[in-house]
């Protein structure tokens, strides 16, 4: 029976759910904390006309949805979707010729692939923690911009658990500090950082090959003041994190 249940869960849910279990064992994190990530995502998506899932959900509703792989329930798993996004990368001269007076610059970008730790005894590391952390550290050093300077973030919330780990990998809070970070509202409007104002993969949708460019597009809109009802006020610095298992993490700083 246990084997059948294990095989019934998608492989990715087993990986990120297992990493969530490890995190709970390590830090005593409540199951509700993971659910609050999607509660926040739905609130953000409600202001995004491009998001697929714009209905608000309570923590109770999220936890009551069918279990996929503990601690993940259905509403804590992103939906693979269709979608498209595009970005034009050009020189300053080209932008001026086109009358663009407010270009957004890529201040730094880096990619990291699997480390030996990805194949060790930690599922948190297996799902990309070390890749994300090392990529972020390199971007901070290259750009001369630290996490404390970031206004808006689009990160790879394929599952609620991964958003929690990624707060720490990006240096938004100390390791083990994500629960406090979430409870104090530092991941949303009025807090230290606005994360996934688009609604993220959880609510905007995860169009796979277009996901990274969708994140880029969202950040550019915010830095240009064009994000309408979800605009992060005064946004000048944007941070992007994208992840794929098997394995690569890309982190980009925009200004």
PDB file of C-alpha atoms in Angstrom, residues 79 81 83-85 154-157 200-201 204-217 240-243:
ATOM      1  CA  UNK A  79      -0.034  24.086 -12.533  1.00  0.00           C
ATOM      2  CA  UNK A  81       0.288  25.710 -18.245  1.00  0.00           C
ATOM      3  CA  UNK A  83       1.756  30.785 -22.120  1.00  0.00           C
ATOM      4  CA  UNK A  84       4.263  33.053 -23.811  1.00  0.00           C
ATOM      5  CA  UNK A  85       6.556  35.927 -22.936  1.00  0.00           C
ATOM      6  CA  UNK A 154      10.162  36.907  -8.974  1.00  0.00           C
ATOM      7  CA  UNK A 155      11.294  33.480  -7.783  1.00  0.00           C
ATOM      8  CA  UNK A 156      10.614  29.906  -8.831  1.00  0.00           C
ATOM      9  CA  UNK A 157       7.720  28.853  -6.586  1.00  0.00           C
ATOM     10  CA  UNK A 200       4.146  33.349  -9.185  1.00  0.00           C
ATOM     11  CA  UNK A 201       4.082  29.926 -10.748  1.00  0.00           C
ATOM     12  CA  UNK A 204       0.014  33.002 -12.520  1.00  0.00           C
ATOM     13  CA  UNK A 205       0.841  29.588 -13.947  1.00  0.00           C
ATOM     14  CA  UNK A 206       4.009  27.764 -14.980  1.00  0.00           C
ATOM     15  CA  UNK A 207       4.348  27.817 -18.799  1.00  0.00           C
ATOM     16  CA  UNK A 208       7.607  25.874 -18.529  1.00  0.00           C
ATOM     17  CA  UNK A 209       9.815  27.196 -21.376  1.00  0.00           C
ATOM     18  CA  UNK A 210       8.306  30.680 -21.079  1.00  0.00           C
ATOM     19  CA  UNK A 211       8.481  30.871 -17.289  1.00  0.00           C
ATOM     20  CA  UNK A 212      11.837  32.645 -17.052  1.00  0.00           C
ATOM     21  CA  UNK A 213      10.899  35.295 -19.604  1.00  0.00           C
ATOM     22  CA  UNK A 214       7.545  35.765 -17.857  1.00  0.00           C
ATOM     23  CA  UNK A 215       9.455  36.560 -14.662  1.00  0.00           C
ATOM     24  CA  UNK A 216      11.679  38.982 -16.599  1.00  0.00           C
ATOM     25  CA  UNK A 217       8.643  40.680 -18.123  1.00  0.00           C
ATOM     26  CA  UNK A 240      14.899  36.963 -10.560  1.00  0.00           C
ATOM     27  CA  UNK A 241      15.448  33.318  -9.616  1.00  0.00           C
ATOM     28  CA  UNK A 242      14.677  30.423 -11.938  1.00  0.00           C
ATOM     29  CA  UNK A 243      15.341  26.737 -11.344  1.00  0.00           C
TER      30      UNK A 243
END
